[in-house]
Short mmCIF file of C-alpha atoms in Angstrom, two decimals:
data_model
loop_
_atom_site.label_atom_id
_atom_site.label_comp_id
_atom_site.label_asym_id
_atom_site.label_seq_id
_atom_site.Cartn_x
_atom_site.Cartn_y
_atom_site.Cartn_z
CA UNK A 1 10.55 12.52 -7.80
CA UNK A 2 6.85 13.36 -9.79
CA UNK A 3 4.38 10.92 -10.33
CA UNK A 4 4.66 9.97 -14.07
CA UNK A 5 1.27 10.93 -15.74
CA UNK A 6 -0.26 7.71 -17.35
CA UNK A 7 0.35 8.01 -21.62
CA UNK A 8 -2.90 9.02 -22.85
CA UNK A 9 -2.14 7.15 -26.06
CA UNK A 10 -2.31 3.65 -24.73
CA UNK A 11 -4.91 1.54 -24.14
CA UNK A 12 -6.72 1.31 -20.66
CA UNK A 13 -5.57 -2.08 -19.66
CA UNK A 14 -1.52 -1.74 -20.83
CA UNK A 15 -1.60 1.93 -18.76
CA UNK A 16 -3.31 -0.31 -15.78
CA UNK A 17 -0.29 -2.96 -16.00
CA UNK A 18 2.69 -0.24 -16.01
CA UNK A 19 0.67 1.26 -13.02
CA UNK A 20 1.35 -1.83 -11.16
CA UNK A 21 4.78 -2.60 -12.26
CA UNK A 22 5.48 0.79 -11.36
CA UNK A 23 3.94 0.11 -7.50
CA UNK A 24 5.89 -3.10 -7.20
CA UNK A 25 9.06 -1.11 -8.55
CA UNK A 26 8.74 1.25 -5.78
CA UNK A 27 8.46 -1.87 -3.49
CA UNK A 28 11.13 -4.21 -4.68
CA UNK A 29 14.27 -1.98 -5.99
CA UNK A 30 14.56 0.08 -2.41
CA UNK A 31 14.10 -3.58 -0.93
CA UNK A 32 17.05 -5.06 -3.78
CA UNK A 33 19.74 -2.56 -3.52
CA UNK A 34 19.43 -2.98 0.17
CA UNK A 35 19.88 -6.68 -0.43
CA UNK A 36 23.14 -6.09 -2.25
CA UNK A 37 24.58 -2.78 -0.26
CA UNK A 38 24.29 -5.26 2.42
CA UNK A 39 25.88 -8.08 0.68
CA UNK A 40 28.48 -6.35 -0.41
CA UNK A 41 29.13 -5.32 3.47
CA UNK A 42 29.11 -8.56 4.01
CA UNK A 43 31.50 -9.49 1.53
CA UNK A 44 33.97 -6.78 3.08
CA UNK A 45 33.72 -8.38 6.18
CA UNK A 46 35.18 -11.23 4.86
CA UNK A 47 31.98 -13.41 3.78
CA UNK A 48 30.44 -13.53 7.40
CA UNK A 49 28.34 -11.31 9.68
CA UNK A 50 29.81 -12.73 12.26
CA UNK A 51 32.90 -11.88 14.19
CA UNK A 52 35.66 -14.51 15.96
CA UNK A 53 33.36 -14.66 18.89
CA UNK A 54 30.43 -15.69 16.93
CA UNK A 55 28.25 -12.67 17.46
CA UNK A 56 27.24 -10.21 14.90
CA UNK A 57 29.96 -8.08 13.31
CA UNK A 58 29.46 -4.24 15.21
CA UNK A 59 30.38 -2.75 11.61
CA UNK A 60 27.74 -4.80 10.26
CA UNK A 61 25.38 -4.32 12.65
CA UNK A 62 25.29 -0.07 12.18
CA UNK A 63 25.77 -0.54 8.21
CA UNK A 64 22.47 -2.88 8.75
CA UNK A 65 20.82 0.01 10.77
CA UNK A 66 21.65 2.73 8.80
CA UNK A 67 20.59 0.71 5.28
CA UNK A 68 16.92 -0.48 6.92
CA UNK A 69 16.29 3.08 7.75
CA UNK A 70 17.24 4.85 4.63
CA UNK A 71 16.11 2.02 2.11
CA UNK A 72 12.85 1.92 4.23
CA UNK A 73 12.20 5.64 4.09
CA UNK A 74 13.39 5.54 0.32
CA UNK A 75 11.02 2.90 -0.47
CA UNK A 76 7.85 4.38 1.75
CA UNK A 77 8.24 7.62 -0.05
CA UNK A 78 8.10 5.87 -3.63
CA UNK A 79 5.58 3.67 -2.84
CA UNK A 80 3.49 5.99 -1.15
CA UNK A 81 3.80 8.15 -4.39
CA UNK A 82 2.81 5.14 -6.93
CA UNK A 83 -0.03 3.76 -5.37
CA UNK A 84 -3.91 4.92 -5.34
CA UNK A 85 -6.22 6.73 -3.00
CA UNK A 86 -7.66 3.15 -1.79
CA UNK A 87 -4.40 1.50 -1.56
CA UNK A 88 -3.31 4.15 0.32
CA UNK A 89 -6.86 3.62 2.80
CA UNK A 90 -5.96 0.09 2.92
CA UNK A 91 -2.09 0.63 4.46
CA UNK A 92 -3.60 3.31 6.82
CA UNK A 93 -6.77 1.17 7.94
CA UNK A 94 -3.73 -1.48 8.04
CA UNK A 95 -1.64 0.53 10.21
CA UNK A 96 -4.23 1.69 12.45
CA UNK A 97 -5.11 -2.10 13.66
CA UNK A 98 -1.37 -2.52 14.11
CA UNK A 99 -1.13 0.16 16.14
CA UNK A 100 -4.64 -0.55 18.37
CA UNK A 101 -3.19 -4.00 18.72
CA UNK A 102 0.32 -3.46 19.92
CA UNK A 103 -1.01 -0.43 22.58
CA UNK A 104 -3.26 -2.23 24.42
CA UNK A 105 -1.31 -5.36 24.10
CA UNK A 106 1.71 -3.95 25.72
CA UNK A 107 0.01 -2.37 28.29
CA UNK A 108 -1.75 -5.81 29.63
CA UNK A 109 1.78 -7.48 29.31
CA UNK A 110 3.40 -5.03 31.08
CA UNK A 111 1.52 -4.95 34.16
CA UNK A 112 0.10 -8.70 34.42
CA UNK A 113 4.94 -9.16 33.96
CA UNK A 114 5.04 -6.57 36.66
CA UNK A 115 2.34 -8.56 39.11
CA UNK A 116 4.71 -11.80 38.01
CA UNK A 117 1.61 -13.50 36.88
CA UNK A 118 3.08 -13.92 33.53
CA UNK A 119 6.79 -14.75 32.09
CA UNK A 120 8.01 -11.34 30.17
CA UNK A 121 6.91 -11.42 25.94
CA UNK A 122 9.37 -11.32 23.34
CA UNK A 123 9.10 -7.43 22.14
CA UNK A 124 9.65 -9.14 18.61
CA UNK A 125 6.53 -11.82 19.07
CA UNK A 126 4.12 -8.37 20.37
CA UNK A 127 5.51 -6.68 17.09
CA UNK A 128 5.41 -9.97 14.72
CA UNK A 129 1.77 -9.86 16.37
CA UNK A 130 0.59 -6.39 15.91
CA UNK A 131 2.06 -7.01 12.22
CA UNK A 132 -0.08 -9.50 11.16
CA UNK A 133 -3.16 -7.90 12.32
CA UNK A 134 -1.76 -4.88 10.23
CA UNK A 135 -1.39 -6.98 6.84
CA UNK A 136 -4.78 -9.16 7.77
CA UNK A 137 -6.29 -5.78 8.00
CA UNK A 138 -4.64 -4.16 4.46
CA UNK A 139 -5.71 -6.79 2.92
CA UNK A 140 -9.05 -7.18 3.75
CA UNK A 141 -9.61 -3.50 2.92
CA UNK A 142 -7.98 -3.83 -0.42
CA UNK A 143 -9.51 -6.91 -1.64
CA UNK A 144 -12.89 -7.39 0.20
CA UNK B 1 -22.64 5.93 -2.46
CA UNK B 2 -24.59 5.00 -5.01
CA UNK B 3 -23.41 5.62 -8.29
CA UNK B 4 -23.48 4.91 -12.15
CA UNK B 5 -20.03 4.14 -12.43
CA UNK B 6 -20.15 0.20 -13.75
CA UNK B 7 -22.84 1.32 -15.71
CA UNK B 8 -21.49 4.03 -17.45
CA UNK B 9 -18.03 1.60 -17.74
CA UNK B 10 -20.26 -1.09 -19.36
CA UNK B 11 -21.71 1.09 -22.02
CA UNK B 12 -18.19 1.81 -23.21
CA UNK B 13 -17.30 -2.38 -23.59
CA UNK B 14 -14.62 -1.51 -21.03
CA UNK B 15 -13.54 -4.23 -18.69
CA UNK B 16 -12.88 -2.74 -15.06
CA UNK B 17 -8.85 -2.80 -15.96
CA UNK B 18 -9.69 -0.65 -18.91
CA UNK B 19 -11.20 1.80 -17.13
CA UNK B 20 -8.41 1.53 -13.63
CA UNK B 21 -5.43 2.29 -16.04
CA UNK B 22 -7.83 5.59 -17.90
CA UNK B 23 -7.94 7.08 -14.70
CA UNK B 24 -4.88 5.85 -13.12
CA UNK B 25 -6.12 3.57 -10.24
CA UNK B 26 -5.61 -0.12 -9.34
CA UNK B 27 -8.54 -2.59 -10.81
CA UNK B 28 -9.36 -3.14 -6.99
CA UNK B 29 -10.07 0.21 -6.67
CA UNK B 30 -12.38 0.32 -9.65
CA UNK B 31 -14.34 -2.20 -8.00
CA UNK B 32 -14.18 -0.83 -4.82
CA UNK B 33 -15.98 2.38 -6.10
CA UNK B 34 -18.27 0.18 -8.49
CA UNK B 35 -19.91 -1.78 -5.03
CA UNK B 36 -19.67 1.44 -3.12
CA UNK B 37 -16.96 -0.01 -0.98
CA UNK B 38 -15.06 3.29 -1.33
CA UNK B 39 -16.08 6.62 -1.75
CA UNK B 40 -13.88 8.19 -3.97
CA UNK B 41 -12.01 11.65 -3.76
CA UNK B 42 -12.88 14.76 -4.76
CA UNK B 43 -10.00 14.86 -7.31
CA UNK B 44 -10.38 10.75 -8.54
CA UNK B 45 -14.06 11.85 -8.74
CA UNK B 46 -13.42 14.92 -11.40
CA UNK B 47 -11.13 12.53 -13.01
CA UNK B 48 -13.87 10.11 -13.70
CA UNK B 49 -16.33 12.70 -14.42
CA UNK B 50 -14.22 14.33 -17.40
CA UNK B 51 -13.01 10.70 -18.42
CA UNK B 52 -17.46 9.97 -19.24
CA UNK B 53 -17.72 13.20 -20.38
CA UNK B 54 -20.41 14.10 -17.70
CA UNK B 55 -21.11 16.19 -14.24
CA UNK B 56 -20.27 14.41 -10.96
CA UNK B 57 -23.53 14.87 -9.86
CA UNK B 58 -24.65 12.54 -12.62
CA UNK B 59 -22.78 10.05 -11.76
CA UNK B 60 -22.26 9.91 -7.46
CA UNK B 61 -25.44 10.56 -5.50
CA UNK B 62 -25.35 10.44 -1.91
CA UNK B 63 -29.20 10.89 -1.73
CA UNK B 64 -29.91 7.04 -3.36
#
């Protein structure tokens, strides 16, 4: 997979829209055919992720891990390969937050749980958290 | 960094999407460099330099 070199022939602006088609490409097809793989699982499983006991089909479940990881990885590769140099500072200033936030953040939950002075945090609501400091912070470097 | 690079953009007509998809960056990033938000690389630099048909030093100056 090589970067495509931008057409020398075309004008400035047209080579700066198929540069960000090509970004969001690299974004949204991993992201689709992950969408139908697990569709189609889904289909197989009779039209429902969910077994006779109403919880979450096991075959679904691992097809669901396996997809997220691989589609992920596919798509950070590509996208990482499409975008610029300050796009590129902007996910890593991005990530950095996210990870300052959850570190400390876990930490302080932990031990004020462990001294029972609080009620145990959702893992999910620490990550959803740490998250949206991450895309607050991408942002902010990108479009400032 | 300073540098000349929206004035050496202007002086071509080009708008800052002209000159993003020249030397194969986002428009953000153009303007980024432009206010001295971002410093670019060594590499994006070169790019720019041989795109105005000048030195780096011409255009980036740390000194300013």
């Amino acid at each position: 997979m090589t970067r495509p070199e931008p057409n020398p022939a075309l004008p400035g602006e047209q080579r700066a829209r198929l540069r960000q088609q090509r970004v969001w490409r690299a974004m949204l097809v991993p992201g689709l055919a992950a969408v139908a793989v697990l569709y189609a699982v889904r289909q197989g499983l009779g039209g429902s992720i969910y077994d006779a006991q109403g919880q979450v089909h096991p075959t679904f479940a691992i097809v669901f891990s396996v997809v997220v990881a691989l589609f992920a990885l596919i798509g950070a590769i590509w996208h990482h390969r499409a975008i610029d140099e300050q796009e590129e500072r902007a996910i890593l200033w991005g990530n950095t937050a996210g990870f300052y936030t959850v570190i400390p953040s876990a930490m302080i939950v932990e031990t004020l749980t462990l001294a029972r002075l609080i009620e145990p945090v959702s893992h999910v609501t620490m990550m959803l958290g740490a998250l949206a400091v991450s895309v607050a912070t991408y942002l902010w470097v990108r479009f400032r | 960094m300073h540098n000349r690079v929206r004035e050496l953009r202007t002086a071509r007509g080009w708008s800052q999407a002209e000159l993003a998809g020249r030397i194969d960056v986002s428009r953000q990033a153009v303007n980024a460099i432009e206010t001295g938000k971002h410093d670019p690389s060594l590499t994006l630099a070169f790019r720019i330099a041989r795109l105005f048909e000048t030195s780096i030093e011409e255009i980036f100056d740390d000194q300013a």
